[in-house]
């Protein structure tokens, strides 16, 4: 079973700052990794798939990178609506999610 | 537009059963795999099960294997989750989610239905 570890657990930043979120896999998942955003009381929303491809309608300030075991979600300049919890998810042979990173307002 | 609407959640005693439904619209339901994903209160996301577009393939997380059964009725555009032998640790919001093309990602989600297992 592949375990995804997200860090940090919480990221405290101000609007306009750059956010860098990490997702590390216990073994290689190639590029088969997605990122989701979840706001309180809402379902998750797909942001990035296959490590670096933005889903339909996702703003360009969201970008993904990485392959193998180390992946990064970058939000280039935080806007008010970006403060949320972010999850990574792999699809290499099986499916699982990371534990999440909360991006909160500093 | 794509809509997924879950129903069937509620409070159930340990050991009992419950069936969830997910009504789909706005896309060609019988072209896509469908998933159930759950989220315990205040916790992260846990993938539960997937069914292929034609119901020929079904896979389950170890935590629910042998207790939960996924099914679909393509004539009714509806996905189901039969949950038997429920445990306290099955308490969660259950989301149905549409598969993104032929990739095991989730591009549309329902609003979720809460299942509470408690005596």
Coordinates of N, CA and C in Angstrom, one line a residue:
Chain A
X1 N 0.8 -1.2 0.0 CA 0.0 0.0 0.0 C 0.9 1.2 0.0
X2 N 0.6 2.1 -0.9 CA 1.3 3.4 -1.0 C 0.7 4.4 0.0
X3 N 1.6 5.0 0.8 CA 1.2 6.0 1.7 C 1.6 7.4 1.2
X4 N 0.7 8.3 1.2 CA 1.0 9.7 0.9 C 1.1 10.6 2.1
X5 N 2.2 11.3 2.3 CA 2.4 12.1 3.4 C 2.5 13.6 3.0
X6 N 1.6 14.4 3.5 CA 1.6 15.8 3.1 C 2.2 16.7 4.2
X7 N 2.9 17.7 3.8 CA 3.5 18.6 4.7 C 3.5 20.0 4.1
X8 N 3.5 21.1 5.0 CA 3.2 20.9 6.4 C 1.7 20.6 6.6
X9 N 1.4 20.3 7.9 CA 0.0 20.0 8.2 C -0.8 21.3 8.1
X10 N -0.2 22.4 8.5 CA -0.9 23.8 8.4 C 0.1 24.8 7.9
X11 N -0.3 25.6 7.0 CA 0.5 26.7 6.4 C -0.2 28.0 6.6
X12 N 0.4 28.9 7.4 CA -0.2 30.2 7.7 C 0.5 31.2 6.8
X13 N -0.3 31.8 5.9 CA 0.2 32.8 5.0 C -0.8 33.9 4.8
X14 N -0.3 35.0 4.2 CA -1.2 36.2 4.0 C -1.6 36.2 2.5
X15 N -2.7 36.8 2.2 CA -3.1 37.0 0.8 C -2.0 37.6 0.0
X16 N -1.7 37.1 -1.2 CA -0.7 37.7 -2.1 C 0.6 36.9 -1.9
X17 N 0.8 36.1 -0.9 CA 2.0 35.3 -0.7 C 1.9 34.0 -1.5
X18 N 3.1 33.4 -1.7 CA 3.2 32.2 -2.4 C 3.1 31.0 -1.5
X19 N 2.3 30.0 -1.9 CA 2.1 28.8 -1.1 C 2.8 27.6 -1.7
X20 N 3.5 26.8 -1.0 CA 4.2 25.6 -1.5 C 3.8 24.5 -0.6
X21 N 3.1 23.5 -1.2 CA 2.6 22.4 -0.4 C 3.3 21.1 -1.0
X22 N 3.6 20.2 -0.1 CA 4.4 19.0 -0.5 C 3.6 17.7 -0.2
X23 N 3.8 16.8 -1.1 CA 3.2 15.5 -1.0 C 4.3 14.4 -1.3
X24 N 4.5 13.6 -0.4 CA 5.6 12.6 -0.6 C 5.0 11.2 -0.5
X25 N 5.3 10.3 -1.5 CA 4.8 9.0 -1.6 C 5.8 8.0 -1.0
X26 N 5.3 6.9 -0.4 CA 6.2 5.9 0.2 C 6.9 5.1 -0.8
X27 N 6.4 5.1 -2.1 CA 7.1 4.5 -3.2 C 6.6 5.2 -4.4
X28 N 7.3 5.0 -5.6 CA 7.0 5.8 -6.8 C 5.5 5.6 -7.2
X29 N 4.9 6.7 -7.6 CA 3.6 6.7 -8.2 C 3.7 7.3 -9.6
X30 N 4.9 7.3 -10.2 CA 5.2 7.9 -11.5 C 4.6 9.3 -11.5
X31 N 3.8 9.7 -12.4 CA 3.2 11.0 -12.4 C 1.7 10.9 -12.1
X32 N 1.3 9.8 -11.5 CA -0.1 9.6 -11.3 C -0.6 10.2 -10.0
X33 N -0.6 11.5 -9.9 CA -0.9 12.2 -8.7 C -1.8 13.4 -9.0
X34 N -2.8 13.6 -8.2 CA -3.8 14.7 -8.3 C -3.8 15.5 -7.0
X35 N -4.3 16.8 -7.1 CA -4.5 17.7 -6.0 C -5.9 18.1 -6.0
X36 N -6.5 18.2 -4.8 CA -7.8 18.7 -4.6 C -7.9 19.8 -3.6
X37 N -8.8 20.7 -3.7 CA -9.1 21.7 -2.7 C -10.4 21.4 -2.1
X38 N -10.5 21.6 -0.8 CA -11.8 21.4 -0.1 C -12.0 22.5 0.9
X39 N -13.1 23.2 0.8 CA -13.5 24.3 1.7 C -14.5 23.7 2.7
X40 N -14.7 24.3 3.9 CA -15.6 23.8 4.9 C -17.0 23.6 4.4
X41 N -17.6 22.4 4.6 CA -18.9 22.1 4.2 C -19.1 21.8 2.7
X42 N -18.0 21.8 2.0 CA -18.1 21.5 0.6 C -17.4 20.2 0.2
X43 N -17.8 19.7 -1.0 CA -17.0 18.6 -1.6 C -15.7 19.0 -2.1
X44 N -14.8 18.1 -2.2 CA -13.5 18.5 -2.8 C -13.6 18.9 -4.3
X45 N -12.6 19.7 -4.8 CA -12.6 20.1 -6.2 C -11.3 19.7 -6.8
X46 N -11.3 19.1 -7.9 CA -10.1 18.7 -8.6 C -9.3 19.9 -9.1
X47 N -8.1 20.0 -8.8 CA -7.2 21.1 -9.2 C -6.3 20.7 -10.3
X48 N -5.5 19.7 -10.0 CA -4.4 19.2 -10.8 C -4.5 17.7 -11.0
X49 N -4.2 17.2 -12.2 CA -4.2 15.7 -12.3 C -2.9 15.3 -13.1
X50 N -2.5 14.1 -12.9 CA -1.3 13.6 -13.5 C -0.1 14.6 -13.2
X51 N 0.0 15.0 -12.0 CA 1.1 15.8 -11.4 C 1.1 17.3 -11.8
X52 N 0.8 17.6 -13.1 CA 1.1 19.0 -13.5 C 0.0 19.5 -14.5
X53 N -1.1 18.8 -14.7 CA -2.1 19.3 -15.6 C -3.3 19.9 -14.8
X54 N -3.6 21.2 -15.1 CA -4.7 21.8 -14.5 C -6.0 21.3 -15.0
X55 N -6.9 21.1 -14.1 CA -8.3 20.7 -14.5 C -9.0 21.8 -15.1
X56 N -10.1 21.5 -15.7 CA -10.9 22.5 -16.4 C -11.3 23.6 -15.5
X57 N -11.1 24.9 -15.9 CA -11.5 26.0 -15.1 C -10.7 26.4 -13.9
X58 N -9.6 25.7 -13.7 CA -8.7 26.1 -12.6 C -7.7 27.2 -13.0
X59 N -7.7 28.2 -12.1 CA -6.8 29.4 -12.4 C -5.3 29.1 -12.6
X60 N -4.7 29.8 -13.4 CA -3.2 29.6 -13.7 C -2.3 29.8 -12.5
X61 N -2.8 30.4 -11.4 CA -2.0 30.6 -10.2 C -1.7 29.2 -9.5
X62 N -2.5 28.2 -9.8 CA -2.3 26.9 -9.3 C -1.4 26.1 -10.3
X63 N -0.3 25.5 -9.8 CA 0.5 24.7 -10.6 C 1.0 23.5 -9.8
X64 N 1.3 22.4 -10.5 CA 1.8 21.2 -9.9 C 3.0 20.7 -10.5
X65 N 3.9 20.1 -9.7 CA 5.1 19.5 -10.3 C 5.5 18.3 -9.5
X66 N 6.5 17.6 -10.1 CA 7.0 16.4 -9.4 C 6.8 15.1 -10.2
X67 N 7.5 14.1 -9.8 CA 7.3 12.8 -10.3 C 8.0 11.8 -9.4
X68 N 7.6 10.5 -9.5 CA 8.2 9.5 -8.6 C 7.6 9.6 -7.2
X69 N 8.3 10.1 -6.3 CA 7.8 10.2 -4.9 C 7.6 11.6 -4.3
X70 N 8.1 12.6 -5.0 CA 8.0 13.9 -4.5 C 7.2 14.9 -5.4
X71 N 6.2 15.5 -4.8 CA 5.3 16.3 -5.6 C 5.1 17.7 -4.8
X72 N 4.8 18.7 -5.6 CA 4.5 20.0 -5.1 C 3.3 20.7 -5.7
X73 N 2.5 21.3 -4.9 CA 1.4 22.1 -5.4 C 1.8 23.6 -5.0
X74 N 1.9 24.4 -6.0 CA 2.2 25.8 -5.8 C 1.1 26.7 -6.1
X75 N 0.8 27.6 -5.2 CA -0.2 28.7 -5.5 C 0.6 30.0 -5.5
X76 N 0.7 30.6 -6.7 CA 1.7 31.6 -6.9 C 1.4 32.9 -6.1
X77 N 0.1 33.2 -5.9 CA -0.2 34.4 -5.1 C -1.6 34.1 -4.5
X78 N -1.6 33.9 -3.2 CA -2.9 33.5 -2.6 C -4.0 34.6 -2.7
X79 N -5.1 34.1 -3.1 CA -6.3 35.0 -3.0 C -7.2 34.5 -1.9
X80 N -8.1 35.3 -1.5 CA -9.0 35.0 -0.3 C -9.7 33.7 -0.4
X81 N -10.1 33.3 -1.6 CA -10.8 32.1 -1.8 C -9.9 30.8 -1.8
X82 N -8.6 31.0 -1.7 CA -7.7 29.9 -1.7 C -7.5 29.3 -0.4
X83 N -7.9 29.9 0.7 CA -7.7 29.4 2.0 C -8.6 28.2 2.3
X84 N -8.0 27.1 2.4 CA -8.8 25.8 2.4 C -7.9 24.7 2.8
X85 N -8.4 23.5 2.7 CA -7.6 22.3 2.9 C -7.3 21.6 1.5
X86 N -6.0 21.2 1.3 CA -5.6 20.6 0.1 C -5.2 19.2 0.3
X87 N -5.6 18.3 -0.6 CA -5.3 16.9 -0.5 C -4.6 16.4 -1.8
X88 N -3.6 15.6 -1.6 CA -3.1 14.9 -2.8 C -3.7 13.5 -2.9
X89 N -3.7 12.9 -4.0 CA -4.3 11.5 -4.3 C -3.5 10.9 -5.4
X90 N -3.2 9.6 -5.2 CA -2.5 8.9 -6.3 C -3.4 7.8 -6.9
X91 N -3.1 7.4 -8.1 CA -3.9 6.3 -8.8 C -2.9 5.2 -9.3
X92 N -1.8 5.0 -8.7 CA -0.9 4.1 -9.1 C -1.2 2.7 -8.6
X93 N -1.9 1.9 -9.4 CA -2.3 0.5 -9.0 C -3.5 0.5 -8.0
X94 N -3.5 1.5 -7.1 CA -4.6 1.5 -6.2 C -4.9 3.0 -6.0
X95 N -5.7 3.3 -5.0 CA -6.1 4.7 -4.8 C -6.0 5.1 -3.3
X96 N -5.4 6.2 -3.0 CA -5.4 6.7 -1.7 C -5.1 8.2 -1.6
X97 N -5.5 8.8 -0.5 CA -5.3 10.3 -0.3 C -4.2 10.5 0.7
X98 N -3.6 11.7 0.6 CA -2.8 12.2 1.7 C -3.6 12.7 2.8
X99 N -3.0 13.1 3.9 CA -3.7 13.5 5.1 C -4.2 15.0 5.0
X100 N -3.7 15.7 4.1 CA -4.2 17.1 3.9 C -3.2 18.2 4.5
X101 N -3.3 19.3 3.8 CA -2.6 20.5 4.3 C -3.6 21.6 4.4
X102 N -3.7 22.2 5.6 CA -4.6 23.4 5.7 C -3.9 24.7 5.4
X103 N -4.4 25.5 4.5 CA -3.8 26.8 4.2 C -4.7 27.8 4.9
X104 N -4.1 28.4 6.0 CA -5.0 29.4 6.7 C -4.4 30.8 6.6
X105 N -5.3 31.7 7.0 CA -4.9 33.1 6.9 C -4.0 33.5 8.1
X106 N -2.9 34.1 7.8 CA -2.0 34.5 8.9 C -2.5 35.8 9.5
Chain B
X1 N -25.5 20.8 -16.8 CA -24.3 20.7 -16.0 C -24.3 19.4 -15.2
X2 N -23.2 18.9 -14.9 CA -23.1 17.6 -14.1 C -23.6 17.8 -12.7
X3 N -24.5 16.9 -12.3 CA -25.0 16.9 -11.0 C -25.0 15.5 -10.4
X4 N -24.6 15.4 -9.2 CA -24.6 14.1 -8.4 C -25.3 14.4 -7.1
X5 N -26.3 13.6 -6.9 CA -27.1 13.9 -5.6 C -27.2 12.6 -4.8
X6 N -26.6 12.6 -3.7 CA -26.6 11.4 -2.8 C -27.8 11.5 -1.9
X7 N -28.3 10.3 -1.5 CA -29.4 10.2 -0.5 C -29.2 8.9 0.2
X8 N -30.0 8.7 1.3 CA -30.0 7.5 2.0 C -29.2 7.4 3.3
X9 N -28.5 8.5 3.6 CA -27.8 8.6 4.9 C -28.7 8.7 6.1
X10 N -28.1 8.5 7.2 CA -28.9 8.6 8.5 C -28.2 8.0 9.6
X11 N -28.9 7.8 10.7 CA -28.4 7.2 11.9 C -28.8 5.7 11.9
X12 N -27.8 4.8 12.1 CA -28.0 3.4 12.1 C -27.2 2.7 13.2
X13 N -27.8 1.7 13.8 CA -27.1 1.0 14.9 C -26.0 0.1 14.4
X14 N -24.9 -0.1 15.1 CA -23.9 -1.0 14.7 C -24.4 -2.4 14.4
X15 N -23.9 -3.0 13.3 CA -24.3 -4.3 12.8 C -25.4 -4.2 11.8
X16 N -26.1 -3.1 11.7 CA -27.2 -3.0 10.8 C -26.8 -2.6 9.4
X17 N -27.7 -2.4 8.5 CA -27.4 -2.1 7.1 C -28.0 -0.8 6.6
X18 N -27.5 -0.3 5.5 CA -28.0 1.0 5.0 C -27.6 1.0 3.5
X19 N -28.5 1.5 2.7 CA -28.1 1.6 1.2 C -28.2 3.1 0.8
X20 N -27.1 3.5 0.2 CA -27.0 4.9 -0.3 C -27.2 4.9 -1.8
X21 N -27.8 6.0 -2.3 CA -28.0 6.2 -3.7 C -27.4 7.5 -4.2
X22 N -27.0 7.5 -5.4 CA -26.5 8.7 -6.0 C -27.1 8.9 -7.4
X23 N -27.9 9.9 -7.6 CA -28.6 10.2 -8.8 C -27.7 11.1 -9.7
X24 N -27.4 10.7 -10.9 CA -26.5 11.4 -11.8 C -27.3 12.0 -12.9
X25 N -26.8 13.2 -13.3 CA -27.4 13.9 -14.5 C -26.4 14.8 -15.1
X26 N -26.6 15.2 -16.4 CA -25.8 16.2 -17.0 C -24.6 15.6 -17.8
X27 N -24.5 14.2 -17.8 CA -23.5 13.6 -18.5 C -23.9 12.2 -18.9
X28 N -23.2 11.5 -19.8 CA -23.6 10.1 -20.2 C -23.1 9.2 -19.1
X29 N -24.0 8.8 -18.2 CA -23.6 8.1 -17.0 C -23.0 6.8 -17.4
X30 N -23.5 6.1 -18.4 CA -23.0 4.7 -18.7 C -21.6 4.7 -19.4
X31 N -21.0 5.9 -19.5 CA -19.7 6.0 -20.1 C -18.6 6.1 -19.1
X32 N -18.9 6.2 -17.8 CA -17.9 6.6 -16.8 C -17.9 5.6 -15.6
X33 N -16.7 5.3 -15.1 CA -16.6 4.7 -13.8 C -17.1 5.7 -12.7
X34 N -17.5 5.1 -11.6 CA -18.0 5.9 -10.5 C -17.5 5.4 -9.2
X35 N -17.3 6.3 -8.3 CA -16.6 6.0 -7.0 C -17.4 6.4 -5.8
X36 N -17.2 5.8 -4.7 CA -17.6 6.4 -3.4 C -16.3 6.7 -2.6
X37 N -16.4 7.9 -2.0 CA -15.3 8.4 -1.2 C -15.9 8.9 0.1
X38 N -15.3 8.6 1.3 CA -15.9 9.0 2.5 C -14.9 9.9 3.3
X39 N -15.5 10.6 4.3 CA -14.8 11.5 5.1 C -15.4 11.5 6.5
X40 N -14.6 10.9 7.4 CA -15.1 10.9 8.8 C -15.1 12.3 9.4
X41 N -15.9 12.6 10.3 CA -16.0 14.0 10.9 C -14.6 14.6 11.3
X42 N -14.3 15.7 10.7 CA -13.0 16.4 11.0 C -11.8 15.7 10.5
X43 N -11.9 14.7 9.7 CA -10.8 13.9 9.2 C -10.6 14.1 7.7
X44 N -9.7 13.3 7.1 CA -9.3 13.4 5.7 C -10.2 12.5 4.8
X45 N -9.9 12.5 3.6 CA -10.6 11.7 2.6 C -10.2 10.3 2.5
X46 N -11.1 9.3 2.4 CA -10.8 7.9 2.2 C -11.5 7.4 1.0
X47 N -10.8 6.8 0.1 CA -11.5 6.2 -1.1 C -12.1 4.9 -0.6
X48 N -13.3 4.6 -1.0 CA -14.0 3.4 -0.6 C -14.2 2.3 -1.6
X49 N -14.6 2.7 -2.8 CA -14.9 1.7 -3.8 C -15.1 2.3 -5.2
X50 N -14.9 1.5 -6.2 CA -15.2 2.0 -7.6 C -15.9 0.9 -8.4
X51 N -16.7 1.4 -9.4 CA -17.4 0.4 -10.3 C -17.1 0.9 -11.7
X52 N -16.8 0.1 -12.6 CA -16.6 0.4 -14.0 C -17.8 0.9 -14.7
X53 N -17.7 1.5 -15.9 CA -18.9 2.0 -16.5 C -20.0 1.0 -16.8
X54 N -19.5 -0.3 -17.0 CA -20.5 -1.3 -17.4 C -20.7 -2.3 -16.2
X55 N -20.2 -1.9 -15.0 CA -20.4 -2.8 -13.8 C -19.6 -4.1 -13.9
X56 N -18.7 -4.2 -14.9 CA -18.0 -5.5 -15.0 C -16.8 -5.6 -14.0
X57 N -16.4 -4.5 -13.5 CA -15.3 -4.5 -12.5 C -15.6 -3.6 -11.3
X58 N -15.3 -4.2 -10.1 CA -15.6 -3.5 -8.9 C -14.4 -3.7 -8.0
X59 N -14.0 -2.7 -7.3 CA -12.8 -2.8 -6.3 C -13.2 -2.1 -5.0
X60 N -12.6 -2.6 -3.9 CA -13.0 -2.1 -2.6 C -11.7 -1.8 -1.8
X61 N -11.8 -0.8 -0.9 CA -10.8 -0.6 0.1 C -10.9 -1.8 1.1
X62 N -9.7 -2.1 1.6 CA -9.7 -3.2 2.6 C -10.6 -3.0 3.8
X63 N -10.8 -1.8 4.1 CA -11.6 -1.4 5.3 C -13.1 -1.8 5.1
X64 N -13.5 -2.0 3.9 CA -15.0 -2.2 3.7 C -15.2 -3.5 2.9
X65 N -14.1 -4.2 2.4 CA -14.2 -5.4 1.6 C -15.0 -6.4 2.4
X66 N -16.0 -7.0 1.7 CA -16.8 -8.1 2.3 C -18.0 -7.5 3.0
X67 N -18.1 -6.2 3.3 CA -19.2 -5.6 4.0 C -20.0 -4.7 3.1
X68 N -19.3 -4.0 2.2 CA -20.0 -3.0 1.3 C -20.0 -3.6 -0.1
X69 N -21.1 -3.2 -0.9 CA -21.2 -3.6 -2.3 C -21.6 -2.4 -3.1
X70 N -20.9 -2.1 -4.1 CA -21.2 -1.1 -5.1 C -22.0 -1.7 -6.2
X71 N -22.9 -0.9 -6.8 CA -23.7 -1.3 -7.9 C -24.2 -0.1 -8.7
X72 N -24.7 -0.3 -9.8 CA -25.2 0.8 -10.6 C -26.3 0.3 -11.5
X73 N -27.3 1.2 -11.8 CA -28.3 1.0 -12.8 C -28.2 2.0 -13.8
X74 N -27.7 1.7 -15.0 CA -27.4 2.6 -16.0 C -28.7 3.1 -16.7
X75 N -29.8 2.3 -16.5 CA -31.1 2.7 -17.1 C -31.7 3.8 -16.3
X76 N -31.3 3.9 -15.0 CA -31.8 5.0 -14.1 C -30.8 6.0 -13.7
X77 N -29.6 5.9 -14.3 CA -28.5 6.9 -14.0 C -28.2 7.0 -12.5
X78 N -28.2 5.8 -11.9 CA -28.1 5.8 -10.4 C -27.0 4.9 -10.0
X79 N -26.2 5.3 -9.0 CA -25.2 4.6 -8.3 C -25.6 4.2 -6.9
X80 N -25.2 3.0 -6.5 CA -25.6 2.6 -5.1 C -24.4 2.1 -4.3
X81 N -24.6 2.2 -3.0 CA -23.7 1.6 -2.1 C -24.5 0.9 -1.0
X82 N -24.4 -0.5 -1.0 CA -25.0 -1.3 0.0 C -24.0 -1.5 1.1
X83 N -24.4 -1.0 2.3 CA -23.4 -1.1 3.5 C -24.0 -2.0 4.5
X84 N -23.4 -3.2 4.7 CA -23.8 -4.1 5.7 C -22.8 -4.2 6.9
X85 N -23.3 -4.8 8.0 CA -22.4 -5.0 9.2 C -21.7 -3.7 9.5
X86 N -22.5 -2.6 9.6 CA -21.9 -1.3 9.9 C -21.2 -1.2 11.2
X87 N -20.1 -0.4 11.3 CA -19.3 -0.2 12.5 C -19.3 1.3 12.8
X88 N -18.9 1.6 14.0 CA -18.8 3.0 14.4 C -17.8 3.7 13.5
X89 N -16.7 3.0 13.1 CA -15.7 3.7 12.3 C -16.2 3.9 10.9
X90 N -17.4 3.4 10.5 CA -17.9 3.8 9.2 C -18.6 5.1 9.2
X91 N -18.7 5.7 10.3 CA -19.4 7.0 10.4 C -18.6 8.1 9.6
X92 N -19.3 8.7 8.7 CA -18.6 9.6 7.7 C -19.6 10.2 6.8
X93 N -19.2 11.3 6.1 CA -19.9 11.8 5.0 C -19.5 10.9 3.8
X94 N -20.5 10.4 3.1 CA -20.2 9.6 1.9 C -20.5 10.4 0.6
X95 N -19.4 10.5 -0.2 CA -19.6 11.3 -1.5 C -19.5 10.3 -2.6
X96 N -20.4 10.5 -3.6 CA -20.2 9.8 -4.9 C -19.4 10.7 -5.8
X97 N -18.6 10.2 -6.6 CA -17.7 11.0 -7.4 C -17.6 10.3 -8.8
X98 N -17.6 11.2 -9.8 CA -17.5 10.7 -11.2 C -16.0 10.6 -11.5
X99 N -15.7 9.5 -12.2 CA -14.3 9.3 -12.7 C -14.0 10.3 -13.8
X100 N -12.8 10.8 -13.8 CA -12.3 11.8 -14.8 C -11.8 11.0 -16.0
X101 N -12.6 11.0 -17.1 CA -12.3 10.2 -18.3 C -12.0 8.7 -17.9
X102 N -10.9 8.1 -18.3 CA -10.6 6.8 -17.9 C -9.5 6.8 -16.8
X103 N -9.3 7.9 -16.1 CA -8.3 8.0 -15.1 C -9.0 7.9 -13.7
X104 N -8.3 7.3 -12.8 CA -8.9 7.2 -11.5 C -8.7 8.5 -10.6
X105 N -9.2 9.6 -11.2 CA -9.3 10.8 -10.4 C -10.8 11.1 -10.4
X106 N -11.2 12.2 -9.7 CA -12.6 12.5 -9.5 C -12.9 14.0 -9.9
X107 N -13.6 14.1 -11.0 CA -13.8 15.5 -11.5 C -15.1 16.1 -11.1
X108 N -16.0 15.3 -10.6 CA -17.3 15.9 -10.1 C -17.7 15.1 -8.9
X109 N -18.2 15.8 -7.9 CA -18.6 15.2 -6.6 C -20.0 15.6 -6.2
X110 N -20.7 14.7 -5.5 CA -21.9 15.1 -5.0 C -21.7 15.9 -3.7
X111 N -22.8 16.3 -3.1 CA -22.7 17.1 -1.9 C -22.5 16.3 -0.6
X112 N -22.6 15.0 -0.7 CA -22.4 14.1 0.4 C -23.6 13.8 1.2
X113 N -23.6 12.6 1.8 CA -24.7 12.2 2.7 C -24.0 11.6 3.9
X114 N -24.5 12.0 5.1 CA -23.9 11.7 6.4 C -24.5 10.3 6.9
X115 N -23.6 9.4 7.2 CA -23.9 8.2 7.8 C -23.4 8.1 9.2
X116 N -24.2 8.0 10.2 CA -23.8 7.9 11.6 C -24.1 6.5 12.1
X117 N -23.1 5.8 12.6 CA -23.3 4.5 13.2 C -23.2 4.6 14.7
X118 N -24.3 4.4 15.4 CA -24.2 4.6 16.8 C -25.4 3.9 17.4
X119 N -25.2 3.4 18.6 CA -26.3 2.7 19.4 C -27.0 3.7 20.2

